[in-house]
Short mmCIF file of C-alpha atoms in Angstrom, two decimals:
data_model
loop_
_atom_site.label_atom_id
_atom_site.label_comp_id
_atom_site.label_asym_id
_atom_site.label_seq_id
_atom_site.Cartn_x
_atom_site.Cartn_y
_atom_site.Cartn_z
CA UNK K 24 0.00 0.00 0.00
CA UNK K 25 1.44 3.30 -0.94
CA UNK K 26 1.10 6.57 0.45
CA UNK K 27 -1.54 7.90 -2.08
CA UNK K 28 -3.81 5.23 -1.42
CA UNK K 29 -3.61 5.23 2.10
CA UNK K 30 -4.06 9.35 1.82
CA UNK K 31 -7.15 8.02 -1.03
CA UNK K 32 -8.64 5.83 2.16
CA UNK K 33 -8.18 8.25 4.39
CA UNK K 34 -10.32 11.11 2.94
CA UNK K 35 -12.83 8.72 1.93
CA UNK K 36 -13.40 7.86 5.34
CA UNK K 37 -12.92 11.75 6.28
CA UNK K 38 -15.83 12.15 3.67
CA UNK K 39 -17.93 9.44 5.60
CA UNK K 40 -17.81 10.09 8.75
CA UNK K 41 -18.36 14.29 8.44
CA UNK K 42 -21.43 13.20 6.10
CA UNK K 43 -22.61 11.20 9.53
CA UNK K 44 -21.46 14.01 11.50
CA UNK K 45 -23.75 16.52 9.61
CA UNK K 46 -27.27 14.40 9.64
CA UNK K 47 -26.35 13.63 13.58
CA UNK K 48 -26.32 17.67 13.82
CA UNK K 49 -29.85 18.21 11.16
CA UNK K 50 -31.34 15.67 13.74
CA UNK K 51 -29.90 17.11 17.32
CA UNK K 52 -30.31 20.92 16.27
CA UNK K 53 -33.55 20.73 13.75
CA UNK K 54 -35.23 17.29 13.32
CA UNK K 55 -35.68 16.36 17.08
CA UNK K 56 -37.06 19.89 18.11
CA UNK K 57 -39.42 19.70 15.42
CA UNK K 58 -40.70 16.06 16.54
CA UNK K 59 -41.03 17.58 20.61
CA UNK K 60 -43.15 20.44 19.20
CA UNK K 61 -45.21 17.55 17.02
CA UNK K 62 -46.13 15.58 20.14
CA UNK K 63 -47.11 18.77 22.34
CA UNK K 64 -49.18 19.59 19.58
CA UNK K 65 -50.60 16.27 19.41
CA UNK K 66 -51.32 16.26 22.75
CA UNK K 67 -53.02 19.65 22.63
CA UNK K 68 -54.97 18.78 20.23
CA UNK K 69 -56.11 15.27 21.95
CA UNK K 70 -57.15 17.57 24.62
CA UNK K 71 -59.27 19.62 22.52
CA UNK K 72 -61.01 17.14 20.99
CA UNK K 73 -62.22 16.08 23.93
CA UNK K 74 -63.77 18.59 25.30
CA UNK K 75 -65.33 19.06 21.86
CA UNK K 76 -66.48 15.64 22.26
CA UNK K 77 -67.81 16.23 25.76
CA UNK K 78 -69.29 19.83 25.22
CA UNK K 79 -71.62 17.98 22.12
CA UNK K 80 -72.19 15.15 24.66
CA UNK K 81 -73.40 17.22 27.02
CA UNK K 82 -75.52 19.67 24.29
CA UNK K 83 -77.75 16.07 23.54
CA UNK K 84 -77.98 15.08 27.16
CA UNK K 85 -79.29 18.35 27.68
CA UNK K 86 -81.73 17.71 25.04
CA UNK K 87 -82.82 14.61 26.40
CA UNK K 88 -82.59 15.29 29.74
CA UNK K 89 -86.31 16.43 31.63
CA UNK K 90 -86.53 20.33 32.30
CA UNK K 91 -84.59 21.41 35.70
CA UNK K 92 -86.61 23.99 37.82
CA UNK K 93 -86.57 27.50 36.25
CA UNK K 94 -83.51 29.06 37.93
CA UNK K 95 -83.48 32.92 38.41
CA UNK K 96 -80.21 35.23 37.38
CA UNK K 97 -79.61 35.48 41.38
CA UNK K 98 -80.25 31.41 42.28
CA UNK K 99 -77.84 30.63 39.13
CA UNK K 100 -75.29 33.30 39.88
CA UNK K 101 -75.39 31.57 43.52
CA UNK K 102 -75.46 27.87 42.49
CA UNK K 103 -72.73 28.85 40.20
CA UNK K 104 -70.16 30.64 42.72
CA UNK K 105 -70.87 28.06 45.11
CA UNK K 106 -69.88 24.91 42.91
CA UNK K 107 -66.42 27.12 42.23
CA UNK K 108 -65.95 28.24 45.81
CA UNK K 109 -66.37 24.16 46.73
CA UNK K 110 -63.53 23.70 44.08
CA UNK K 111 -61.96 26.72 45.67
CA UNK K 112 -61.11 28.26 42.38
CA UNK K 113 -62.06 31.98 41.98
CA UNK K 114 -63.76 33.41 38.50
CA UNK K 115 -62.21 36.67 37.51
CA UNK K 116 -65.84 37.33 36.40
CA UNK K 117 -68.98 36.08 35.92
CA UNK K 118 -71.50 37.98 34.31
CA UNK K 119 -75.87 36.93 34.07
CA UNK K 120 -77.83 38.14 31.25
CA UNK K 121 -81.23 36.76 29.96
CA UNK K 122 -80.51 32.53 30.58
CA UNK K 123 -76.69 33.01 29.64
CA UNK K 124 -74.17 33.72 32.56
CA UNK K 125 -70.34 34.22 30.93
CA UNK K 126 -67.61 33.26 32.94
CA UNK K 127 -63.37 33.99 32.37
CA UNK K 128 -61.30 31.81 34.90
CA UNK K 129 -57.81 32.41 34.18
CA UNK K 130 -55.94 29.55 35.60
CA UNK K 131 -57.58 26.28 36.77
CA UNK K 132 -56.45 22.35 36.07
CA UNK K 133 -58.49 21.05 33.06
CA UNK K 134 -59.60 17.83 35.04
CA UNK K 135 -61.50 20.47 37.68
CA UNK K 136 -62.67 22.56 34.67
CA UNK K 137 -64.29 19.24 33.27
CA UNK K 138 -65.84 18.59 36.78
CA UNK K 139 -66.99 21.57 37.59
CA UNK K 140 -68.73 21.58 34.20
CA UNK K 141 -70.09 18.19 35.10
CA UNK K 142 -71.23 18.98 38.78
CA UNK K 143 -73.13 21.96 37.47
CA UNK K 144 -75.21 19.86 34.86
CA UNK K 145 -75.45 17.35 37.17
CA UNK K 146 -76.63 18.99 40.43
CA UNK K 147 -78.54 22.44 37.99
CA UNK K 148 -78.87 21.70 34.77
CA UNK K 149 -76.21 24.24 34.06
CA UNK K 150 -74.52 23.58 30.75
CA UNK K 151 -71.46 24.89 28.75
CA UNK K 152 -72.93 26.02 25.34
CA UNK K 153 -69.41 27.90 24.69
CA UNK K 154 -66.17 27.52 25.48
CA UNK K 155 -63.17 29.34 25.04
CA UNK K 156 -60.65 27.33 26.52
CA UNK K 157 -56.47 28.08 26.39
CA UNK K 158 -53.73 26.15 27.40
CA UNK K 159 -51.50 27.72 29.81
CA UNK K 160 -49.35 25.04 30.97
CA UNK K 161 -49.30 21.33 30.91
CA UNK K 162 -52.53 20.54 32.24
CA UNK K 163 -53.59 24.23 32.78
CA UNK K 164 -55.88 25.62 31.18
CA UNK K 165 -57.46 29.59 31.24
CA UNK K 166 -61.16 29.26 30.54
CA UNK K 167 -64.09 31.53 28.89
CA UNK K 168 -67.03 29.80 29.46
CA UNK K 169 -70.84 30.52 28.38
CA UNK K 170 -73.27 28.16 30.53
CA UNK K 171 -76.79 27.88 29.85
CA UNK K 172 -79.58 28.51 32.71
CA UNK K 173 -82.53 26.33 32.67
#
């Protein structure tokens, strides 16, 4: 073996392994971010879907469901506070009008956003015909809600 060909070897292998050296860099500097951002996305939008799938639930069991007492803007504004004071979380307002009340809750976990939702259907017949619902953290949420007095 002479000198050339061992130089010839030697930047063919130079050539090989800064070829492997660049994809390792694409992947640790732009692929892999790109797939962390995927699966936080994903799991955003699992969330979403269900509460989509729960707030349309809830529409036809409301539907189904026999008529609850006629509740007045003061009972439902107290029924209301109450189920969020027993969850201890603290609406930054809450507004009645007609059979609508609106609601903004800036932070609160998702799980005790979905049962609060469920305790006031369940307990008032108070149902979530809107929401406007924002993820703040993993598994926080900030939460615009319009529920529906019977």
């Amino acid at each position: 073996m002479t000198l050339s060909d061992f130089i010839k070897n030697d930047n063919k292998t130079t050539q090989i392994l800064t070829g492997l050296l660049v994809l390792a860099v694409l992947y640790i500097f732009a692929l892999n971010p790109l797939l962390n951002k995927n699966t936080h996305l994903q799991a955003d939008l699992n969330a979403e879907k269900e509460l989509a799938v729960y707030l349309n639930q809830t529409k036809q069991q409301l539907a189904r469901l026999a008529s609850y007492p006629t509740t007045s803007k003061d009972q439902a504004h107290t029924q209301i506070t109450a189920v969020f004071q027993a969850h201890k979380i603290k609406p930054t307002s809450l507004t009645t009008r007609n059979n609508l009340t609106i609601t903004s809750i800036k932070k609160i976990p998702f799980s005790q956003l979905l049962n609060i939702l469920q305790q006031l259907k369940n307990q008032h017949g108070i149902v979530a015909t809107e929401a406007d619902i924002k993820r703040l953290d993993t598994g926080i949420v900030s939460a615009h809600l319009t529920l529906q007095i019977p």
